[in-house]
mmCIF file with all atom_site columns, C-alpha atoms in Angstrom:
data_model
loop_
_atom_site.group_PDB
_atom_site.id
_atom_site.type_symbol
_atom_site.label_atom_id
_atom_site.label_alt_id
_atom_site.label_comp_id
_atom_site.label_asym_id
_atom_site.label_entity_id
_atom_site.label_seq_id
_atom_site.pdbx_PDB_ins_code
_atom_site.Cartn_x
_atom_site.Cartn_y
_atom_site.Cartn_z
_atom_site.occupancy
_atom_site.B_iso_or_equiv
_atom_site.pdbx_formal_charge
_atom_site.auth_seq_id
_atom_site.auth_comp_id
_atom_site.auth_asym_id
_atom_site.auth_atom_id
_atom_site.pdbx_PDB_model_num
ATOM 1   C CA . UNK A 1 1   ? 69.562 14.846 -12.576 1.00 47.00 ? 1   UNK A CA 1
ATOM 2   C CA . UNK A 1 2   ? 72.793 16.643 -11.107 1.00 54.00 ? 2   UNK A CA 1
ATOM 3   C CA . UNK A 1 3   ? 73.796 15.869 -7.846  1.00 52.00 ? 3   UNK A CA 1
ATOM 4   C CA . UNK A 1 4   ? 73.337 19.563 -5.880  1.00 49.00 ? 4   UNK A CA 1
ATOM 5   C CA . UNK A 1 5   ? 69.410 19.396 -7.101  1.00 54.00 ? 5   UNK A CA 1
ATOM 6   C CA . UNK A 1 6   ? 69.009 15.676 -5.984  1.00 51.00 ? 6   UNK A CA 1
ATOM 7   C CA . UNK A 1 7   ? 70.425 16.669 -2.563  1.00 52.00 ? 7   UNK A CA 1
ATOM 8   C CA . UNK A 1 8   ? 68.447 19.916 -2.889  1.00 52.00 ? 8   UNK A CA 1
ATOM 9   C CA . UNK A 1 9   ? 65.125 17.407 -3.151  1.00 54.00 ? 9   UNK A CA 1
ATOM 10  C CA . UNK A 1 10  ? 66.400 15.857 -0.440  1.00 49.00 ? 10  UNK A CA 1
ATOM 11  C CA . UNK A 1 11  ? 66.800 18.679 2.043   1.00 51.00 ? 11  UNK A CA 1
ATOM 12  C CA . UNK A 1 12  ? 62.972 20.237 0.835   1.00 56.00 ? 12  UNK A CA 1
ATOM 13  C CA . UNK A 1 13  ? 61.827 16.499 1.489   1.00 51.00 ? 13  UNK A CA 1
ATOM 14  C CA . UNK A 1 14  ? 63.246 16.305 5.405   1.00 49.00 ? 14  UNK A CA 1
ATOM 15  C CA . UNK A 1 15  ? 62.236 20.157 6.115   1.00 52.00 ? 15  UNK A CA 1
ATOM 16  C CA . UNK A 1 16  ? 58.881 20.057 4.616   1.00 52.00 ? 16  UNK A CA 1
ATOM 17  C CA . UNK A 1 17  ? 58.236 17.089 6.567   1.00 49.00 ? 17  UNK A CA 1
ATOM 18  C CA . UNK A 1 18  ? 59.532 18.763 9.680   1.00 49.00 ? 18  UNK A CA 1
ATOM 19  C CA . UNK A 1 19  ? 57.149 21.279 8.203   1.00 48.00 ? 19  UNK A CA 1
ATOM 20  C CA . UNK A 1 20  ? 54.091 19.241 8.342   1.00 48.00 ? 20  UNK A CA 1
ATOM 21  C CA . UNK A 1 21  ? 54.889 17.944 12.444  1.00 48.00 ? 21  UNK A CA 1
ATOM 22  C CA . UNK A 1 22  ? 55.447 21.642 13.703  1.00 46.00 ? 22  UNK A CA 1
ATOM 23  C CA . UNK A 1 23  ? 52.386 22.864 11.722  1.00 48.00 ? 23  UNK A CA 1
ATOM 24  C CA . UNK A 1 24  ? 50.433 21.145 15.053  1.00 50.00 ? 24  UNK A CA 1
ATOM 25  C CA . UNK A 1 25  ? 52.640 23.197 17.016  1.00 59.00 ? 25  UNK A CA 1
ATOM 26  C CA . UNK A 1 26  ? 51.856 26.515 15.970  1.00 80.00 ? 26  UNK A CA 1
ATOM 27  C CA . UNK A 1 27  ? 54.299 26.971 12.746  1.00 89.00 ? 27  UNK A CA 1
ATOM 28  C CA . UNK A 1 28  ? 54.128 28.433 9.871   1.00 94.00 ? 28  UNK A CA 1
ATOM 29  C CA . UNK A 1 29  ? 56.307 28.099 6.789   1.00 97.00 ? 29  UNK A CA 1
ATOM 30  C CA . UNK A 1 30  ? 56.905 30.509 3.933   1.00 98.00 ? 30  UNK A CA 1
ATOM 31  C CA . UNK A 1 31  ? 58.583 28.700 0.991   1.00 98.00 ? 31  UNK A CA 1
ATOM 32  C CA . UNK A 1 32  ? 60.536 32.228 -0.964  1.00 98.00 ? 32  UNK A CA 1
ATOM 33  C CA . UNK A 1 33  ? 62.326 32.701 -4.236  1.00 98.00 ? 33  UNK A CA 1
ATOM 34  C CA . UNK A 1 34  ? 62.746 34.624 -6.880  1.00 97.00 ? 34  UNK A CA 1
ATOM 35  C CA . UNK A 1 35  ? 60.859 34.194 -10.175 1.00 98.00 ? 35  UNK A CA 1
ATOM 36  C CA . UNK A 1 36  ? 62.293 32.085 -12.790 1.00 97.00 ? 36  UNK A CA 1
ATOM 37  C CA . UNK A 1 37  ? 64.185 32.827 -15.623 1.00 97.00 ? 37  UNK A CA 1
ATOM 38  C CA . UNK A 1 38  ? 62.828 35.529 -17.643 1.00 97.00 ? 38  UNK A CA 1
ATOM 39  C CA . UNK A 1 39  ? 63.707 36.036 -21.720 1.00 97.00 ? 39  UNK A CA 1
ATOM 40  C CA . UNK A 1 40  ? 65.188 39.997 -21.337 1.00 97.00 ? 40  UNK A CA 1
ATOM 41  C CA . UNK A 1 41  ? 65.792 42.773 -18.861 1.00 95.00 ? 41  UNK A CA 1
ATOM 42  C CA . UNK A 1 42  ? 62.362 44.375 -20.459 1.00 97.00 ? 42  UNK A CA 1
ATOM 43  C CA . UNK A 1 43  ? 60.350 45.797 -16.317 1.00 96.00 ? 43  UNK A CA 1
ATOM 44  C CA . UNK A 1 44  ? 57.316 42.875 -17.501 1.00 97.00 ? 44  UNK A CA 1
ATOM 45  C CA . UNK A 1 45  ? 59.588 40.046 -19.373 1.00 97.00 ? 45  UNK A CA 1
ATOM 46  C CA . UNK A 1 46  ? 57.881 36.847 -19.406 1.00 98.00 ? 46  UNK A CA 1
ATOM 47  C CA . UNK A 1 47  ? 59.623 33.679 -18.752 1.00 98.00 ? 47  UNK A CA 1
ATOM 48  C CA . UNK A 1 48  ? 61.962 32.052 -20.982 1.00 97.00 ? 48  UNK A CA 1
ATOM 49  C CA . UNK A 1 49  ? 61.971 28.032 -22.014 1.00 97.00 ? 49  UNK A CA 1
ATOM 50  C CA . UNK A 1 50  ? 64.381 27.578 -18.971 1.00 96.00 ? 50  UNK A CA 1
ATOM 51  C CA . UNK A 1 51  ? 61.958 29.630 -16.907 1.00 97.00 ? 51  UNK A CA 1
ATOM 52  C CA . UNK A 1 52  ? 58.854 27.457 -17.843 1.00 98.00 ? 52  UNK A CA 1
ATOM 53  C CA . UNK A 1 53  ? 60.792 24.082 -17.058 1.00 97.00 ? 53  UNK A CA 1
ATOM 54  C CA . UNK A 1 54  ? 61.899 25.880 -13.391 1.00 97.00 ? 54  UNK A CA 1
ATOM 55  C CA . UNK A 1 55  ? 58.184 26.536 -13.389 1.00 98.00 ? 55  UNK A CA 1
ATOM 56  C CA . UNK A 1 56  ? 57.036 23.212 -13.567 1.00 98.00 ? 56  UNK A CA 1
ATOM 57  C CA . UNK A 1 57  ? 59.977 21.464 -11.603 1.00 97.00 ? 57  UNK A CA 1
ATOM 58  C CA . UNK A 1 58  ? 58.769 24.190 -8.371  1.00 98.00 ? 58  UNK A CA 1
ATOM 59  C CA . UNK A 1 59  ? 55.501 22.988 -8.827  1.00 98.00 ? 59  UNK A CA 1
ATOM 60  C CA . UNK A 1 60  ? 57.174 19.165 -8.608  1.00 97.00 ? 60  UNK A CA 1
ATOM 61  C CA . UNK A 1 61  ? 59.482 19.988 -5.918  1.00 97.00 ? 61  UNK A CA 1
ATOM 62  C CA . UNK A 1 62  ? 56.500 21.576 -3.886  1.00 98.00 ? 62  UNK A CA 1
ATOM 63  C CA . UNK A 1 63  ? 53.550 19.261 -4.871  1.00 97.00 ? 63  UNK A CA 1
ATOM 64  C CA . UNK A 1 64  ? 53.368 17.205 -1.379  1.00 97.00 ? 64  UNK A CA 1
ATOM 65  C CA . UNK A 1 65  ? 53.674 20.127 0.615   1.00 97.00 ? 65  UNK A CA 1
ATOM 66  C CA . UNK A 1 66  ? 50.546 21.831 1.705   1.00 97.00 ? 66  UNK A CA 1
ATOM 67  C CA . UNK A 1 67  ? 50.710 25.192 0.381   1.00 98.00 ? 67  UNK A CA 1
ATOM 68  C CA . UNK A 1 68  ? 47.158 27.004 1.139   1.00 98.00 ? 68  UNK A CA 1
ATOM 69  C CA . UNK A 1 69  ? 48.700 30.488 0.064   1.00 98.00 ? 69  UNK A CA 1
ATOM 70  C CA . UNK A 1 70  ? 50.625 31.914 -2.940  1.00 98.00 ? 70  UNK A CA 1
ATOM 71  C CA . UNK A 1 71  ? 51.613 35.501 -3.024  1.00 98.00 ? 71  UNK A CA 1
ATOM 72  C CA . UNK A 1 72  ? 53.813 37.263 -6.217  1.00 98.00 ? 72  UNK A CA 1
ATOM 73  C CA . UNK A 1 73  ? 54.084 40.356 -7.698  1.00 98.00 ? 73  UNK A CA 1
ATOM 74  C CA . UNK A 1 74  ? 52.189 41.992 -10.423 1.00 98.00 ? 74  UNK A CA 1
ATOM 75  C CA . UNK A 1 75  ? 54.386 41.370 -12.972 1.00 98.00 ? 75  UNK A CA 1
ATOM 76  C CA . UNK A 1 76  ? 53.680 38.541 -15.047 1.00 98.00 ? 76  UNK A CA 1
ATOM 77  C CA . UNK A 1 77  ? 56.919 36.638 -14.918 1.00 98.00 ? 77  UNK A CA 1
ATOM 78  C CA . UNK A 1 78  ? 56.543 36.196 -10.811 1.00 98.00 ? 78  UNK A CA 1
ATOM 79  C CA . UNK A 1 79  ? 52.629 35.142 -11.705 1.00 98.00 ? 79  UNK A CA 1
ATOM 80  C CA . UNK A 1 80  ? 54.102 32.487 -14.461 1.00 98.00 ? 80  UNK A CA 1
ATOM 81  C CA . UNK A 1 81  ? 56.287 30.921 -12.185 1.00 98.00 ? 81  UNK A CA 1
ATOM 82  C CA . UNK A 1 82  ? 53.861 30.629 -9.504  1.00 98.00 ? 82  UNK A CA 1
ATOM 83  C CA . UNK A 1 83  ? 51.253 29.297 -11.814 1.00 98.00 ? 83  UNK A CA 1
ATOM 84  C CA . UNK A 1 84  ? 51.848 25.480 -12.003 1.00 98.00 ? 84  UNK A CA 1
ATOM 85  C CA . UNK A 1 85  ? 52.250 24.864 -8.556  1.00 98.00 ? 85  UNK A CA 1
ATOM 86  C CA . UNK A 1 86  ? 48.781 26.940 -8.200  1.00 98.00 ? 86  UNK A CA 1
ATOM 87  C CA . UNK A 1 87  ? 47.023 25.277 -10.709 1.00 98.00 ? 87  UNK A CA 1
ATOM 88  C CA . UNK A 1 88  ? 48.366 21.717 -9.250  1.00 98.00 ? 88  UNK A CA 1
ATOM 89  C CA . UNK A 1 89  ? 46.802 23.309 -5.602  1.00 98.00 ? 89  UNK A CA 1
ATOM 90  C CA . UNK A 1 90  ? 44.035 24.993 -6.936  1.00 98.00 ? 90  UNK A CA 1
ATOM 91  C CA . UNK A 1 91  ? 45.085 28.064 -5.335  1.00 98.00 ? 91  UNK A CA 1
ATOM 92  C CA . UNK A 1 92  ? 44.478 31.813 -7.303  1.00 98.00 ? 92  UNK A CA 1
ATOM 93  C CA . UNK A 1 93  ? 47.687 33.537 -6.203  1.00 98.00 ? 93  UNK A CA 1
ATOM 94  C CA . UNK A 1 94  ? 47.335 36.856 -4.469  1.00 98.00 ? 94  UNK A CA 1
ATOM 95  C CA . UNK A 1 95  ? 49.300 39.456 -6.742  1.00 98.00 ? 95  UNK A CA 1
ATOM 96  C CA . UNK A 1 96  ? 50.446 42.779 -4.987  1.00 98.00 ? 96  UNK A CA 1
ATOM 97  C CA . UNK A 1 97  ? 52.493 45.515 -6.733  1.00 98.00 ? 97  UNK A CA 1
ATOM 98  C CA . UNK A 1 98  ? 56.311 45.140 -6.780  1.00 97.00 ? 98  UNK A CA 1
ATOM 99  C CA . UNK A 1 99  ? 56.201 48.821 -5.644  1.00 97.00 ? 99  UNK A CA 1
ATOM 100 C CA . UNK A 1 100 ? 54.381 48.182 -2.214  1.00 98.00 ? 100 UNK A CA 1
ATOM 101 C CA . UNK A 1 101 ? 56.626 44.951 -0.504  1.00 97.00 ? 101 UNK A CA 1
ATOM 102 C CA . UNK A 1 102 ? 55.412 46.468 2.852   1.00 98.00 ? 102 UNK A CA 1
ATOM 103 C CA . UNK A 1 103 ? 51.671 45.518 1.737   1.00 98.00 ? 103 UNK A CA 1
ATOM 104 C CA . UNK A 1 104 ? 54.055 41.538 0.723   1.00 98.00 ? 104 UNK A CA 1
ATOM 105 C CA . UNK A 1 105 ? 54.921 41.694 4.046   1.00 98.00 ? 105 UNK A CA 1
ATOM 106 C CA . UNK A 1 106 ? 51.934 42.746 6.271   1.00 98.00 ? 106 UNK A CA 1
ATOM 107 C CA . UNK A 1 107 ? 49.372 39.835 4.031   1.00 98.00 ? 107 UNK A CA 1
ATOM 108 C CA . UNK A 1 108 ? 52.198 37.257 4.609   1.00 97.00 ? 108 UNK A CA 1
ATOM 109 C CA . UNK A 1 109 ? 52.078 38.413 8.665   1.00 95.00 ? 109 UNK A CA 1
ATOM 110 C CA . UNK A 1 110 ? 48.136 38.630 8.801   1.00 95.00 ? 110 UNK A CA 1
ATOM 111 C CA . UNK A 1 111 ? 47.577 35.546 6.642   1.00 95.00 ? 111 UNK A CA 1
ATOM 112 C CA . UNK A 1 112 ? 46.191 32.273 8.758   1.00 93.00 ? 112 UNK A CA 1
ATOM 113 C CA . UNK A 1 113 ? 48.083 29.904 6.009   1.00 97.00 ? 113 UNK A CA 1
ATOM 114 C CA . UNK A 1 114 ? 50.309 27.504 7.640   1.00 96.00 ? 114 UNK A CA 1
ATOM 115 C CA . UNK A 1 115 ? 52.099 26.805 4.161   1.00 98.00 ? 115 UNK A CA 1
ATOM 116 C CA . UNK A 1 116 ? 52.543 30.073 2.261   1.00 98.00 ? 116 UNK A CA 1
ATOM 117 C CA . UNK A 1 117 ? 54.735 30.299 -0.941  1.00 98.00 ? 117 UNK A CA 1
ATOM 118 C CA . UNK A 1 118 ? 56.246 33.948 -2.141  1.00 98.00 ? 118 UNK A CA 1
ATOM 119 C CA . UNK A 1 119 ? 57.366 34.346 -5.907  1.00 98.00 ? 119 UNK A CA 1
ATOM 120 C CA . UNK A 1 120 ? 58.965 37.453 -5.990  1.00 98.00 ? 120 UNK A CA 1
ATOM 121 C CA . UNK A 1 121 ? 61.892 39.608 -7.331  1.00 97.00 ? 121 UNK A CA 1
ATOM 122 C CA . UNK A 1 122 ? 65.810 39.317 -6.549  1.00 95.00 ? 122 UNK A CA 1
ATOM 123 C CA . UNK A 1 123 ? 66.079 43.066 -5.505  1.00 93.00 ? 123 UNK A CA 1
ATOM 124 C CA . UNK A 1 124 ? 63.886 43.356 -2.860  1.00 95.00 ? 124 UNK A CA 1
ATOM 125 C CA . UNK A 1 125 ? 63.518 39.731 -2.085  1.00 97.00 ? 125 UNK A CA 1
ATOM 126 C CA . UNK A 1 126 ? 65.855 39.930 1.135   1.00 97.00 ? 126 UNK A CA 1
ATOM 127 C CA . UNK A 1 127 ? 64.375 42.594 2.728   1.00 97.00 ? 127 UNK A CA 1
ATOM 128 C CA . UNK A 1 128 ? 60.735 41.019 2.478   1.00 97.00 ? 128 UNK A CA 1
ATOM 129 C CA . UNK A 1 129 ? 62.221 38.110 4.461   1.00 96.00 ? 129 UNK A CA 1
ATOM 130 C CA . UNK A 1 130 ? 64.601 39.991 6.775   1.00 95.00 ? 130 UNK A CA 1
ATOM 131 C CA . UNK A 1 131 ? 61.581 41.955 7.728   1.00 96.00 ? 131 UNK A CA 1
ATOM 132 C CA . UNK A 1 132 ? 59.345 38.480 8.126   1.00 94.00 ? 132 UNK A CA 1
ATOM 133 C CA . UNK A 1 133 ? 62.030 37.357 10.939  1.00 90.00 ? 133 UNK A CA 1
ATOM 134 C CA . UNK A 1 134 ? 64.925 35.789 8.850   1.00 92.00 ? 134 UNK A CA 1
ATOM 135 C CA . UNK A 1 135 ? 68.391 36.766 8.730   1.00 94.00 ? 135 UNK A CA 1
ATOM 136 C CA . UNK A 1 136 ? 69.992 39.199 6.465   1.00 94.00 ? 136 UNK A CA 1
ATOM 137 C CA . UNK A 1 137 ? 70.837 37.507 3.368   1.00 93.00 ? 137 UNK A CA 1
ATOM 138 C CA . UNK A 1 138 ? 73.431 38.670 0.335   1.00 90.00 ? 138 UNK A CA 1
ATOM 139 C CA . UNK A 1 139 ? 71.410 40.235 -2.941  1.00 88.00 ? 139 UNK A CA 1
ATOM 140 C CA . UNK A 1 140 ? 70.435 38.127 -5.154  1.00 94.00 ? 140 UNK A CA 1
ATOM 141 C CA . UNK A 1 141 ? 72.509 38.383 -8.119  1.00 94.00 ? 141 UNK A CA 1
ATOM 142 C CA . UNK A 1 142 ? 70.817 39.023 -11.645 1.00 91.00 ? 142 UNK A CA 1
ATOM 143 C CA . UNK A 1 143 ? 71.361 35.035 -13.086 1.00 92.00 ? 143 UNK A CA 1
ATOM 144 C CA . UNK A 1 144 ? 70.301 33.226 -9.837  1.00 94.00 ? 144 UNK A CA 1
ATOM 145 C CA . UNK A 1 145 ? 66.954 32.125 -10.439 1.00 96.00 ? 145 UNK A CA 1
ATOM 146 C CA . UNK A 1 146 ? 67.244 28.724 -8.250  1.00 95.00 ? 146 UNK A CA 1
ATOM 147 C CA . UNK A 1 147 ? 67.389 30.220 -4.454  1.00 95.00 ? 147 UNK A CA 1
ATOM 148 C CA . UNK A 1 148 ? 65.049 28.429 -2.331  1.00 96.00 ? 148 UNK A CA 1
ATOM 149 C CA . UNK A 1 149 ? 64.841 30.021 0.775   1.00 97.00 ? 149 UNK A CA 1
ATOM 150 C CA . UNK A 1 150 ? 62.486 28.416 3.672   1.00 97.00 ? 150 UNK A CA 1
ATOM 151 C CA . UNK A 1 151 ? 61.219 30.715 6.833   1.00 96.00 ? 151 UNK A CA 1
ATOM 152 C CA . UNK A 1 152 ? 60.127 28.462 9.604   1.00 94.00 ? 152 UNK A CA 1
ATOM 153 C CA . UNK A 1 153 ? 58.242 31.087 11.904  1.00 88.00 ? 153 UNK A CA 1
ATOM 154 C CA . UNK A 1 154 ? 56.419 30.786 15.379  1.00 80.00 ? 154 UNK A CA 1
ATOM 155 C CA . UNK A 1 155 ? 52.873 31.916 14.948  1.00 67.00 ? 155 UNK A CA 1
ATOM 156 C CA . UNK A 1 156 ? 52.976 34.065 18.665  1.00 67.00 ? 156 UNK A CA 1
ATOM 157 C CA . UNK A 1 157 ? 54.917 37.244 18.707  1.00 63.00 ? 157 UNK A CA 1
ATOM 158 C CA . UNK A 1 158 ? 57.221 35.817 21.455  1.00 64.00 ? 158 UNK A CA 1
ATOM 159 C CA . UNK A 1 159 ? 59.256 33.429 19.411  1.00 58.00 ? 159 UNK A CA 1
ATOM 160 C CA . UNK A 1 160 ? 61.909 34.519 16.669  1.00 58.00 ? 160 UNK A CA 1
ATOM 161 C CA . UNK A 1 161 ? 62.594 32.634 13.428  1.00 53.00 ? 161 UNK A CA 1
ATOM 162 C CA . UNK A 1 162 ? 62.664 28.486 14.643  1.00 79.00 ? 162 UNK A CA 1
ATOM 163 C CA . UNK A 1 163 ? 65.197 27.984 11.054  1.00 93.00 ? 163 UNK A CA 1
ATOM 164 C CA . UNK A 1 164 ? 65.776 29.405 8.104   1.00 94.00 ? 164 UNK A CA 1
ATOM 165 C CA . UNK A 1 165 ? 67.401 27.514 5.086   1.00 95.00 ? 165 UNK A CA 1
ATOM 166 C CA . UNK A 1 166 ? 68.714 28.286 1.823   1.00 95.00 ? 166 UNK A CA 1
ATOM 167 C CA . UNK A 1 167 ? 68.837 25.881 -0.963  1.00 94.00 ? 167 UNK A CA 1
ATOM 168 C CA . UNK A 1 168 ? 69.130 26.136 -4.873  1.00 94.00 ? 168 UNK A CA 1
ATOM 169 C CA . UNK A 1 169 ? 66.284 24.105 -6.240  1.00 93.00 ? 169 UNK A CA 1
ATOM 170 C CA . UNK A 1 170 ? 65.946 22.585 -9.977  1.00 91.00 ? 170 UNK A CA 1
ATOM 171 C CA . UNK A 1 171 ? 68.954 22.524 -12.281 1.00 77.00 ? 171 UNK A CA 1
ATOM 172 C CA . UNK A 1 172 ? 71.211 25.960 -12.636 1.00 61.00 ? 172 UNK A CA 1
ATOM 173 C CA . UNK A 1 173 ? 71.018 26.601 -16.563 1.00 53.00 ? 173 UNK A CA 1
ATOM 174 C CA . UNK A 1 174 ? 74.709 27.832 -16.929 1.00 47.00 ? 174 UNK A CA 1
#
């Protein structure tokens, strides 16, 4: 293991147990990234070898945290990479069509889940969690499948984001 994804583990460890204490406090978390590695530029490519191995090391990387919600889009690399972790939780994600990320947004606001995880897609990623409460972050750039990014919201109206942390998660394949 390379040293940036041991200290990535690291850094999930500490927040999603920071996670867990605020959840009494009226928190929720929304874990985000971008689907993994896909085999071409085709508008439904499935995931590569590399993206089945990211697959699997999410679903490691998130298996003590509490995730009662999975969202991704309808196309099947998003559901791929989403599918370990679910089948680890026993969760059936909720898939909504890359063309409506207002309807992303509005489910992730409405939803009761204190631990919510978002596969979704590089190009619209940052404005889903810009418009959740979180900064404005740079596009995501076509070979970056390992952001992490982790929304720690107040669950009344009155409070703004409590942090928001980017990490890269699982090893880059270069």
């Amino acid at each position: 293991m390379k040293a940036v994804p041991r200290i990535a583990t690291v850094c999930v460890f500490f927040l999603v147990l920071f996670a867990n204490q605020a959840h009494g406090q009226g928190v929720r978390t929304i874990f985000l990234i971008r689907h993994a590695d896909k085999i071409s530029d085709a508008p439904d490519a499935l995931l590569s070898d590399a993206g089945h191995r990211r697959a699997e090391c999410l679903a490691k990387t998130l298996a003590d945290v509490d995730i009662q919600e999975i969202y991704t889009s309808d196309l099947q690399r998003t559901q791929q990479t989403a599918a370990p972790l679910a089948q680890l939780r026993k969760l059936k994600p909720v898939a909504i069509p890359l063309s409506q990320p207002d309807d992303l947004i509005e489910a992730i606001k409405s939803g009761k889940a204190a631990n919510v995880l978002v596969v979704w897609h590089g190009s619209t990623l940052p404005r889903v969690m810009h418009a959740l409460g979180g900064p404005e972050v740079p596009p995501i750039a076509d070979p970056e499948y390992d952001r992490f990014f982790i929304l720690t919201l107040a669950r009344n109206k009155e409070h703004s984001a409590l942090s928001f942390t980017v990490l890269r998660y699982c090893d880059r394949e270069e």
